[in-house]
mmCIF file of C-alpha atoms and ligand atoms in Angstrom:
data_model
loop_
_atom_site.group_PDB
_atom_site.id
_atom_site.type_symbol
_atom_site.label_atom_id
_atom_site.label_comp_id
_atom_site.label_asym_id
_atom_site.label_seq_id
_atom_site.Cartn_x
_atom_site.Cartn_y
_atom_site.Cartn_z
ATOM 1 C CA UNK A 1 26.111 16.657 9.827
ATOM 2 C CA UNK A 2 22.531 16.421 11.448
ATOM 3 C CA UNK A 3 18.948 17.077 9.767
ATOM 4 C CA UNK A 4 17.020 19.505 11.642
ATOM 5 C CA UNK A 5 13.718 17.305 10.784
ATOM 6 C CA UNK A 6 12.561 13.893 12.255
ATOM 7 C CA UNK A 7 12.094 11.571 9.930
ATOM 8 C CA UNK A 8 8.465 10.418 9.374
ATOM 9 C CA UNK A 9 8.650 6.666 8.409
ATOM 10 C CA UNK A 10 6.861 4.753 6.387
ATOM 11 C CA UNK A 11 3.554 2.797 8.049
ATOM 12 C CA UNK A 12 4.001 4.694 11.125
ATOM 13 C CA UNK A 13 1.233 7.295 12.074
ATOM 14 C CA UNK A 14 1.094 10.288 10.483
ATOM 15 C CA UNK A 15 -0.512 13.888 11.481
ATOM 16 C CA UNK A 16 -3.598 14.773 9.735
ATOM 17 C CA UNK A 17 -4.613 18.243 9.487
ATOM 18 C CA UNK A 18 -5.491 21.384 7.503
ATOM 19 C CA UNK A 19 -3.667 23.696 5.350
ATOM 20 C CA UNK A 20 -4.351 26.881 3.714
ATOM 21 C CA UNK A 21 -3.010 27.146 0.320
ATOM 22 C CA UNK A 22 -0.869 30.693 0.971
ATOM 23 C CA UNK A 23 0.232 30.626 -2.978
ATOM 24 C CA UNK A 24 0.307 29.667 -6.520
ATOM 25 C CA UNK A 25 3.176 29.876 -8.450
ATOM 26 C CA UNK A 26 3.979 29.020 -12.055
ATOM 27 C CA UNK A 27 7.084 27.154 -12.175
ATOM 28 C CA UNK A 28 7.596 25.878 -15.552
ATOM 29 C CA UNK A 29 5.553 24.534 -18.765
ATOM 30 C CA UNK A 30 2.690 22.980 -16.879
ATOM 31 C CA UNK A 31 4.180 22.760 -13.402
ATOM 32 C CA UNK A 32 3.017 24.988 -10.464
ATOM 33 C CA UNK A 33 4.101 25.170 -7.204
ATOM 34 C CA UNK A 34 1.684 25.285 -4.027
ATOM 35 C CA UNK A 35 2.656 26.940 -0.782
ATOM 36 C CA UNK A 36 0.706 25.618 2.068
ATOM 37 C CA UNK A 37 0.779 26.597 6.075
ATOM 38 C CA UNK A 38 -1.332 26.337 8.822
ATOM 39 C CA UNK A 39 -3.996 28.545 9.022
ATOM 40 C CA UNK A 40 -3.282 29.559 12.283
ATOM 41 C CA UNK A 41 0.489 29.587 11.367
ATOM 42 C CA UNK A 42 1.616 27.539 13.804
ATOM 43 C CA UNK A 43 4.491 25.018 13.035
ATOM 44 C CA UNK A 44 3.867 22.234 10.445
ATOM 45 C CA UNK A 45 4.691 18.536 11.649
ATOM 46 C CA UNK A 46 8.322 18.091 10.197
ATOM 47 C CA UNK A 47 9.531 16.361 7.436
ATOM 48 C CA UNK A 48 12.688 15.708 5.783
ATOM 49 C CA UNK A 49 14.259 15.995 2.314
ATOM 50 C CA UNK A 50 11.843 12.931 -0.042
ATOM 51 C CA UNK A 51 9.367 12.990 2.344
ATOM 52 C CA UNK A 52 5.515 13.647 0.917
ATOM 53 C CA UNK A 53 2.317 14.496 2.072
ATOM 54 C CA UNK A 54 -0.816 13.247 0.952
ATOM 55 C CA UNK A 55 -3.889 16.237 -0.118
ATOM 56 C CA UNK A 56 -7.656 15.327 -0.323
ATOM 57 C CA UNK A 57 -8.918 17.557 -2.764
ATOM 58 C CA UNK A 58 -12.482 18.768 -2.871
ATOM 59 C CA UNK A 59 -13.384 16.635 -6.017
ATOM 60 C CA UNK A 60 -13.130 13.799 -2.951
ATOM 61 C CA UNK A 61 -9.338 12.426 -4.442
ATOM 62 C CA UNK A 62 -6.375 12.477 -2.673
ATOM 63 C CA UNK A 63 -3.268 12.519 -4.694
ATOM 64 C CA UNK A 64 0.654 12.078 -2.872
ATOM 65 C CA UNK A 65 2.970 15.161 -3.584
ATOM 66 C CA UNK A 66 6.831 15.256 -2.714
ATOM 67 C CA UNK A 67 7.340 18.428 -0.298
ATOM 68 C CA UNK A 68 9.760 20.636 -2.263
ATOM 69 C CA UNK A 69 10.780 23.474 -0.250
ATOM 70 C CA UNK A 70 12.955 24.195 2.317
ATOM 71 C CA UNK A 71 14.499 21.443 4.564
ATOM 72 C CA UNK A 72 13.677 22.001 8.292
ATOM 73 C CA UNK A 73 11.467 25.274 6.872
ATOM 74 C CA UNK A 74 8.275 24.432 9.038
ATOM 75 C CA UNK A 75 6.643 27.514 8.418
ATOM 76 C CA UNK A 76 5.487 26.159 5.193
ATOM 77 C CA UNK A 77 5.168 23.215 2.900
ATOM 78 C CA UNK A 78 5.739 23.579 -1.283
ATOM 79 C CA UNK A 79 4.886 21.323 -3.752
ATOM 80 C CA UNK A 80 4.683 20.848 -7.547
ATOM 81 C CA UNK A 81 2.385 19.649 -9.455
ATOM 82 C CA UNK A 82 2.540 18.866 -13.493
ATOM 83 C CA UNK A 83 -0.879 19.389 -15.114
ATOM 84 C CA UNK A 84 -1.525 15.697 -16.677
ATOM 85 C CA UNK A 85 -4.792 16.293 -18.731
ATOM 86 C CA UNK A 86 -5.160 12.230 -19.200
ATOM 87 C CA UNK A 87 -4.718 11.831 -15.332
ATOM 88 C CA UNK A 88 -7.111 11.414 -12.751
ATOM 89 C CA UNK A 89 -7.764 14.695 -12.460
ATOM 90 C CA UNK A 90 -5.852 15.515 -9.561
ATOM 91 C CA UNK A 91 -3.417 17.792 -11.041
ATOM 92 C CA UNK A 92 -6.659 19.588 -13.238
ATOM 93 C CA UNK A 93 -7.854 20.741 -10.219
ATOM 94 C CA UNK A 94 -4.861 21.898 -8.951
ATOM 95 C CA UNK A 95 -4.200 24.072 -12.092
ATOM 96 C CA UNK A 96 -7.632 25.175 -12.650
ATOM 97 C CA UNK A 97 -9.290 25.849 -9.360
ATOM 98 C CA UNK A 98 -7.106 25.394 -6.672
ATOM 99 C CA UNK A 99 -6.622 29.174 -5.359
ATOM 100 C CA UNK A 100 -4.628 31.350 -2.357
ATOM 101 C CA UNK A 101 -6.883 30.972 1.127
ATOM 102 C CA UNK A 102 -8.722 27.468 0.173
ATOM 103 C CA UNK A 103 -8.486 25.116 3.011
ATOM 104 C CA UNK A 104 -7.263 21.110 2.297
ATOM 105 C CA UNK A 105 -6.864 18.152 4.359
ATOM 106 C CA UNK A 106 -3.400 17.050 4.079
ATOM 107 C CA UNK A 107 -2.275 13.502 6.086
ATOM 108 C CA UNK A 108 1.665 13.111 6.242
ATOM 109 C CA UNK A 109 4.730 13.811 5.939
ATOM 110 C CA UNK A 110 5.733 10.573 5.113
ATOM 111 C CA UNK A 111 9.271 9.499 4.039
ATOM 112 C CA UNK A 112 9.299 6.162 1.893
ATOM 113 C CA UNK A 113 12.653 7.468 0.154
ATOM 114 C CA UNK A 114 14.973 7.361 3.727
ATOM 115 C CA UNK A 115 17.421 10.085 2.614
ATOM 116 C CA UNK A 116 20.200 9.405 4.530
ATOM 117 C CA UNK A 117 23.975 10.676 5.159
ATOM 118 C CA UNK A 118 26.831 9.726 3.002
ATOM 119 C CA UNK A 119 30.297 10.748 1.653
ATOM 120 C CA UNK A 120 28.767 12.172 -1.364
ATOM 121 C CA UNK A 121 25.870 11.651 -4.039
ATOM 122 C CA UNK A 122 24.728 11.551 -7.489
ATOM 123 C CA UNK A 123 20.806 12.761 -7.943
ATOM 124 C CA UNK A 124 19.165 11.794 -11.018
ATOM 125 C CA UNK A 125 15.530 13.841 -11.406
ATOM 126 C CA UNK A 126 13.373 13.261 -14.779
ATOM 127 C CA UNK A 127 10.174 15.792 -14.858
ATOM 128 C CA UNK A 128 8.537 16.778 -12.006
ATOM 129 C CA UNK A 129 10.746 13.989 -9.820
ATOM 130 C CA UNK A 130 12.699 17.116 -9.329
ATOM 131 C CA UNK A 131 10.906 17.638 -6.265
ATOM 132 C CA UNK A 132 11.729 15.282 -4.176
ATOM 133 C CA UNK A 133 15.591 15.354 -5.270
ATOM 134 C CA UNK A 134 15.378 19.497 -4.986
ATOM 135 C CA UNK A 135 15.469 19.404 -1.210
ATOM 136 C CA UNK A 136 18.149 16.839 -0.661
ATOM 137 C CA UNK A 137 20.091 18.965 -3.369
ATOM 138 C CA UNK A 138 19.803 21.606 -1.102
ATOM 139 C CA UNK A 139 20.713 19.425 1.869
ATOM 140 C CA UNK A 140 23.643 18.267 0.359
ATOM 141 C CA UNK A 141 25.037 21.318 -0.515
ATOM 142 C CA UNK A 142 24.037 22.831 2.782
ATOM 143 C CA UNK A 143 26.125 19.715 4.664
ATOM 144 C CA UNK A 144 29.432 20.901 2.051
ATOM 145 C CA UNK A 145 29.694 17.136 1.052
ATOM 146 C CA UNK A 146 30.442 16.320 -2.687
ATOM 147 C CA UNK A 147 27.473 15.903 -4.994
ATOM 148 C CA UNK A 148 25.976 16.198 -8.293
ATOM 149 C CA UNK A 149 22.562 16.326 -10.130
ATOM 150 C CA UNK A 150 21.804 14.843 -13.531
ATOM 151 C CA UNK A 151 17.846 16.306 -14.165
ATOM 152 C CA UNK A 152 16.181 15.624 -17.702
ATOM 153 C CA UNK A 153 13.216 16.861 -19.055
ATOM 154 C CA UNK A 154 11.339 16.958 -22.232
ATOM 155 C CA UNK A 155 12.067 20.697 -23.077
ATOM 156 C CA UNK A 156 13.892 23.560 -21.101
ATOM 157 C CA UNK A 157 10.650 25.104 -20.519
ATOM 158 C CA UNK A 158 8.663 22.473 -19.027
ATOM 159 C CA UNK A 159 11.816 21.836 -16.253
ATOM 160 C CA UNK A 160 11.024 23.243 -13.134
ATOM 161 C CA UNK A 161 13.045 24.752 -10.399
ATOM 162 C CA UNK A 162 16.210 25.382 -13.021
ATOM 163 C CA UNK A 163 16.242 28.721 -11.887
ATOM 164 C CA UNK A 164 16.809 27.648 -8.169
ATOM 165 C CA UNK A 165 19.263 25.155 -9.194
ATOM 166 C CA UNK A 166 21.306 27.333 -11.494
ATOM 167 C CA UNK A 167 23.432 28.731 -8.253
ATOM 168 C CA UNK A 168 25.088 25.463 -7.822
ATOM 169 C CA UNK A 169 26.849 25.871 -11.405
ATOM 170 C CA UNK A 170 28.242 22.938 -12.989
ATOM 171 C CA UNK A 171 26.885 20.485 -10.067
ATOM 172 C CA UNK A 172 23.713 20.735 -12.214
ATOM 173 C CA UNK A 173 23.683 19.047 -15.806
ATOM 174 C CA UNK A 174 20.562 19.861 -17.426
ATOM 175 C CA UNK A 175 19.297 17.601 -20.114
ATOM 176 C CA UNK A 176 15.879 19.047 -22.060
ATOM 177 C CA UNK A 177 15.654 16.087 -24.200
ATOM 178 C CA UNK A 178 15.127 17.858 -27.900
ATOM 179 C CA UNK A 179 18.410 19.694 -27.427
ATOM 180 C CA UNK A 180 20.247 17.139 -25.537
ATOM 181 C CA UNK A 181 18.977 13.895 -25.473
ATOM 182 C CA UNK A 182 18.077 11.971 -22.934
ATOM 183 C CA UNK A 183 20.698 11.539 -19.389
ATOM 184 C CA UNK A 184 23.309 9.601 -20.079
ATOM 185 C CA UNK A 185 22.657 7.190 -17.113
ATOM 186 C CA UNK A 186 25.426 4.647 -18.094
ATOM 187 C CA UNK A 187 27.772 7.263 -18.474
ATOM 188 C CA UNK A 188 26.915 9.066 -15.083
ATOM 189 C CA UNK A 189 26.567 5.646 -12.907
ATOM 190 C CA UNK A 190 30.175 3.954 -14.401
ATOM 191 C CA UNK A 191 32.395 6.323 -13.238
ATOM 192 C CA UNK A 192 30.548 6.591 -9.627
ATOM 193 C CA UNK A 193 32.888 6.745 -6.791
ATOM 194 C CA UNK A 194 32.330 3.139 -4.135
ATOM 195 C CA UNK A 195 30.799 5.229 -1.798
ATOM 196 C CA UNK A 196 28.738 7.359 -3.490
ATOM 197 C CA UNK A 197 24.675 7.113 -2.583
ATOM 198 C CA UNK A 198 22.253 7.730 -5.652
ATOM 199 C CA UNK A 199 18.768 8.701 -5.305
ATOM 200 C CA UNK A 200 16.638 8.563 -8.203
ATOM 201 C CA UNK A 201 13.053 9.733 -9.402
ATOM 202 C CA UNK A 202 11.189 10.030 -12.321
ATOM 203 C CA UNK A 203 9.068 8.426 -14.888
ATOM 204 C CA UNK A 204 9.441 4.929 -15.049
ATOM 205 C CA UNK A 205 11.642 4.749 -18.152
ATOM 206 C CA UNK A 206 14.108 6.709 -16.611
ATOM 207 C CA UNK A 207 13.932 4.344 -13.484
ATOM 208 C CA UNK A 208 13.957 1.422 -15.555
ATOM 209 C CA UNK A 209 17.104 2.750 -17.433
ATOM 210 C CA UNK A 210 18.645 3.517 -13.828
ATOM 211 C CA UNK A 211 18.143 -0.075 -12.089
ATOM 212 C CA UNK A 212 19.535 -1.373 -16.104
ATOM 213 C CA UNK A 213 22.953 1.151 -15.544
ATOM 214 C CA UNK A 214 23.073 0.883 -11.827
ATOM 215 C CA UNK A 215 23.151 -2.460 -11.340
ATOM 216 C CA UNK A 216 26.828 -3.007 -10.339
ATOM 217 C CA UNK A 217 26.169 -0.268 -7.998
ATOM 218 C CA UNK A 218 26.916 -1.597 -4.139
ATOM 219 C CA UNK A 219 24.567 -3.107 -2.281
ATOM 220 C CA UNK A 220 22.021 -0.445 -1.021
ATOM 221 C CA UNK A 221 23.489 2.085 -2.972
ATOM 222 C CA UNK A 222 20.956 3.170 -5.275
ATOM 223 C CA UNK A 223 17.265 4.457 -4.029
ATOM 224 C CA UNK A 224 14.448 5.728 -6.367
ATOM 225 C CA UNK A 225 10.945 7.056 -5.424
ATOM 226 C CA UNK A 226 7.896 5.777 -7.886
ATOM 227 C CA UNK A 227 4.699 7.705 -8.607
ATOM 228 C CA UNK A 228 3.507 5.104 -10.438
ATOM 229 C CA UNK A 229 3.869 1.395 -9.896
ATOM 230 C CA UNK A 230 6.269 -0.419 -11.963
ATOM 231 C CA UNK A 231 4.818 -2.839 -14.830
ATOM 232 C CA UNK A 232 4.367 -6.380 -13.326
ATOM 233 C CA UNK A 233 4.112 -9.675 -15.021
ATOM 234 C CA UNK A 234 0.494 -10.979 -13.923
ATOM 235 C CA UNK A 235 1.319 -13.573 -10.768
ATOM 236 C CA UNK A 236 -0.314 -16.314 -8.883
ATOM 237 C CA UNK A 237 -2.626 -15.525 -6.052
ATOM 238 C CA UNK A 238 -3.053 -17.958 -3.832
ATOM 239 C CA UNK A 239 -5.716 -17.730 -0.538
ATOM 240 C CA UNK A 240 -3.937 -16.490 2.407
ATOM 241 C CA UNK A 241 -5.765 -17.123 5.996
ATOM 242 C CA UNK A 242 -5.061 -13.042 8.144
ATOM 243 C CA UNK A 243 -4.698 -13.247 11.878
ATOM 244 C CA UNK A 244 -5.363 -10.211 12.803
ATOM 245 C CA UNK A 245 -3.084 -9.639 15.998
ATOM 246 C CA UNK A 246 -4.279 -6.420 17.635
ATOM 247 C CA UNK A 247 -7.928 -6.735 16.522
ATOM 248 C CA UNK A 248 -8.613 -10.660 17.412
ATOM 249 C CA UNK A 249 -9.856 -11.023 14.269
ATOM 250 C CA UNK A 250 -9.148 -13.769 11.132
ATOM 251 C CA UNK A 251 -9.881 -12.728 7.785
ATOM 252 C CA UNK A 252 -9.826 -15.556 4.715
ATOM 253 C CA UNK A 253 -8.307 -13.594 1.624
ATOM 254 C CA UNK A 254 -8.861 -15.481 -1.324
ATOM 255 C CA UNK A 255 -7.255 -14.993 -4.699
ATOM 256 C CA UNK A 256 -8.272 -12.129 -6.414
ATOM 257 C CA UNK A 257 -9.380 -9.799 -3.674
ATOM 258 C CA UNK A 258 -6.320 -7.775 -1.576
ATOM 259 C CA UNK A 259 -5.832 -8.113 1.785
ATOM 260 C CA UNK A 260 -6.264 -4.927 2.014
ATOM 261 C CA UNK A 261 -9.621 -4.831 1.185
ATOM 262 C CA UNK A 262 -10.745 -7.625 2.706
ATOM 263 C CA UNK A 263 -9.263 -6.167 6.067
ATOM 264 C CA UNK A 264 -11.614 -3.033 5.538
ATOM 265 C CA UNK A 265 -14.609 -5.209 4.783
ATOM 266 C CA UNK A 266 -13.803 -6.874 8.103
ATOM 267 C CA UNK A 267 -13.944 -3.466 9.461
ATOM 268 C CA UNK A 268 -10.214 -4.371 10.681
ATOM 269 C CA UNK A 269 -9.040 -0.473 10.660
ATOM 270 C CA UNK A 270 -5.919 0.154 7.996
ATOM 271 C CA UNK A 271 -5.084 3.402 6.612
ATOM 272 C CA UNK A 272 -4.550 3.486 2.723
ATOM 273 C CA UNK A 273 -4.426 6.045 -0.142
ATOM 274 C CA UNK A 274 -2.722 4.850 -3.346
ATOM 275 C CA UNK A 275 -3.676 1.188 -3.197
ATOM 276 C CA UNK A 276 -0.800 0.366 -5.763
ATOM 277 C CA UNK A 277 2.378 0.118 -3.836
ATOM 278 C CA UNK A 278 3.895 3.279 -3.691
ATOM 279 C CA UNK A 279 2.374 5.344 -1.267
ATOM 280 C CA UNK A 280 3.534 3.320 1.931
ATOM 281 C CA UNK A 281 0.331 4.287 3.585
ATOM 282 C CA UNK A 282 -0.713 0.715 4.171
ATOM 283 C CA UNK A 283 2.448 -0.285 5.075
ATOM 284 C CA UNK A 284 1.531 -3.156 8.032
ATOM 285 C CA UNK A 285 3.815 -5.122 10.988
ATOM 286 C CA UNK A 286 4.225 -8.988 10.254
ATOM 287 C CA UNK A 287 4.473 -10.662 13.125
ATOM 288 C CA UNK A 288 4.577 -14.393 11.444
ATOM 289 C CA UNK A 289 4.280 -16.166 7.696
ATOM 290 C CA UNK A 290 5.881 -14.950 5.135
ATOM 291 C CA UNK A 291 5.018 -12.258 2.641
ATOM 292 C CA UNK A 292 5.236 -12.320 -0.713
ATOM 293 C CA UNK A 293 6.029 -8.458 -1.724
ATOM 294 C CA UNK A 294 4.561 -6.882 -4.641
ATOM 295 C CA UNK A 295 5.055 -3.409 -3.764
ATOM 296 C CA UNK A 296 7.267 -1.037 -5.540
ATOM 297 C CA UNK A 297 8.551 0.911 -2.258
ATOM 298 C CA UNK A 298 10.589 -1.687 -0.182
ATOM 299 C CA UNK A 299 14.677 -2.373 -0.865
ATOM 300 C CA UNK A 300 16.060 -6.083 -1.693
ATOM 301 C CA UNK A 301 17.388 -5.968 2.210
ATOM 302 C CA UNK A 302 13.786 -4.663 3.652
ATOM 303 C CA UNK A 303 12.169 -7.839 2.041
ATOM 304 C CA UNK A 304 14.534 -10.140 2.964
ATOM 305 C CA UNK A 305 13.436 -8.724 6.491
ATOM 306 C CA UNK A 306 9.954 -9.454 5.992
ATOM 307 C CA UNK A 307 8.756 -7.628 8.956
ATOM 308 C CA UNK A 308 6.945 -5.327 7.185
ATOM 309 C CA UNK A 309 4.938 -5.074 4.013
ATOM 310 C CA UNK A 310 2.076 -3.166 2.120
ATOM 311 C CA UNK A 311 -1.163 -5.090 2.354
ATOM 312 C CA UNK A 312 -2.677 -3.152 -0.846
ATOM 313 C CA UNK A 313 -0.539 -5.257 -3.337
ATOM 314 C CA UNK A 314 1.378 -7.510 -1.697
ATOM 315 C CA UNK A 315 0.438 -10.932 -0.604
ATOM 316 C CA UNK A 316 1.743 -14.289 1.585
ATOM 317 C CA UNK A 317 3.964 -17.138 -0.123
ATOM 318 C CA UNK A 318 2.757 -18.969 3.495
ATOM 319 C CA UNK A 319 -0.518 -19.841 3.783
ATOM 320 C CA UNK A 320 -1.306 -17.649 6.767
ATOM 321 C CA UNK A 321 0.084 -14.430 8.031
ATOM 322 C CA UNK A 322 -0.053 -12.755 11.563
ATOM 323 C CA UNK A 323 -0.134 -9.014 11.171
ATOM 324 C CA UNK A 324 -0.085 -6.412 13.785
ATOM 325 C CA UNK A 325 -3.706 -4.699 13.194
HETATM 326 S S1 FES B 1 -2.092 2.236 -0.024
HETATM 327 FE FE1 FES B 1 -0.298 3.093 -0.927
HETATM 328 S S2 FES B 1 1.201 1.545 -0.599
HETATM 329 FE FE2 FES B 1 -0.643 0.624 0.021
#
């Protein structure tokens, strides 16, 4: 079993360049998809099942989308977006103006999810988290190793991609929730097989209702993707003093200001987007001290590493921290 696709990981460069939106398609209740390729149709960079890219949109926003289509299809990218008329208006554009030959900055792939190989799988997709789960379906199946997908939605008609799914049969349990509740997550994660993986994404209930169900799940069993970051009780901020390794530079942080942005004010160069911990565009080397992790991306056994972490929310439990910018 091999993916045809390099993995793009988190914190690491990514390509930045432009796409032509090729089409629009209407995908369910509120959902379209996008096709984008390069305008001179040369190869896209490549990507892997989870991974997403990151679109500026003319308004001057950038919003993170989970590619969608094909894996190892580099001709083009899809994505889906659900229309979310009390967002930010990201996805308004997108369903209003956003139209076939329009040219977009896109930065990415990146891969915060780390879909990897194992003896089987259980996806569980709520909304538009289809998309990220909708290529490593598709991977799955095309590797011939066991799997299933749980996907929920509010209605049948607002659930995207069924239609796509629908030739995998009874691997696919659909679950609109006003004819059939809501997923059954204790029922689906009890009777999971040792060495099962299961990737999750979806609105936070749903997540929060998968960490409650999974939790006798093995050790790095269980992997979820957030749009949004996860409700936080408020914590102590304490000052943290930045060495900045590659720069020569020392930046005092105090409470109540990121390090993030008081790297930028230093004009110490770091890349971000989201600036909530779950875009893993900030993600930054630590090279000494110890960081206190805030973000919503990193696994129990990548912070216990603490050789990485995402300088937009998170923050030192040491008093100073070297950092490789
Ligand atoms: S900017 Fe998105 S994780 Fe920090």
């Amino acid at each position: 079993m091999t993916t045809s696709t390099a993995p793009a990981r988190p914190g690491t460069a990514v390509d930045e360049l432009t796409v032509v939106v090729r089409q629009l398609r209407w995908e369910a209740e509120g959902v379209v998809s996008v096709e984008l390729g390069d305008p001179d149709g040369r190869e896209l960079p490549p990507w892997r099942p989870g991974a997403h890219v990151e679109l500026a949109l003319p308004t001057g926003i950038s919003r993170q989308y989970s590619l969608c289509g094909t894996p190892g299809d580099r001709s083009r990218y899809r994505v889906a977006v659900r229309r979310e008329r009390a967002g930010r208006g990201g996805s308004e554009y997108v369903h209003m103006f956003l139209r076939p030959g329009q040219r977009l900055r896109l930065r990415g792939p990146r891969d915060n999810f780390g879909f990897g190989q194992a003896p089987s799988y259980l996806f569980l997709a709520g909304g538009v988290g289809i998309t990220p789960i909708l290529p490593m379906v598709h991977q799955a199946a095309a590797w011939g190793v066991p799997w299933q997908l749980a996907y929920g939605g509010r209605t049948a008609a607002s659930m995207a991609f069924v239609d796509e799914l629908r030739p995998y049969g009874d691997r696919v349990r659909l679950y609109p929730e006003d004819t059939d509740g809501r997923i059954p997550l204790a029922r689906w994660l009890d009777s999971l097989d040792a060495s099962t993986d299961v990737y999750a994404c979806g609105p936070e209930p749903l997540l929060a209702g998968v960490t409650d169900a999974g939790s006798g799940l093995r050790p790095g069993a269980l992997h979820m993707e957030r749009f949004k970051p996860r409700p936080k009780p408020a914590r102590e901020e304490r000052p943290v003093k930045v060495e900045c390794a590659r720069s020569g530079r020392t930046v005092e942080v105090p409470a109540g200001r990121s390090i993030l942005s008081a790297l930028q004010e230093a004009d110490v160069p770091v890349a971000a987007s989201c600036r909530e911990g779950v875009c893993g565009t900030c993600e930054t080397r630590v090279l000494d001290g110890e960081p206190d992790h805030r973000d919503d991306i990193l696994s129990e056994e990548d912070r216990a590493a603490g050789d990485r972490m995402f300088v937009c929310v998170s923050r030192a439990l040491s008093s100073h921290l070297v950092l490789d910018v």
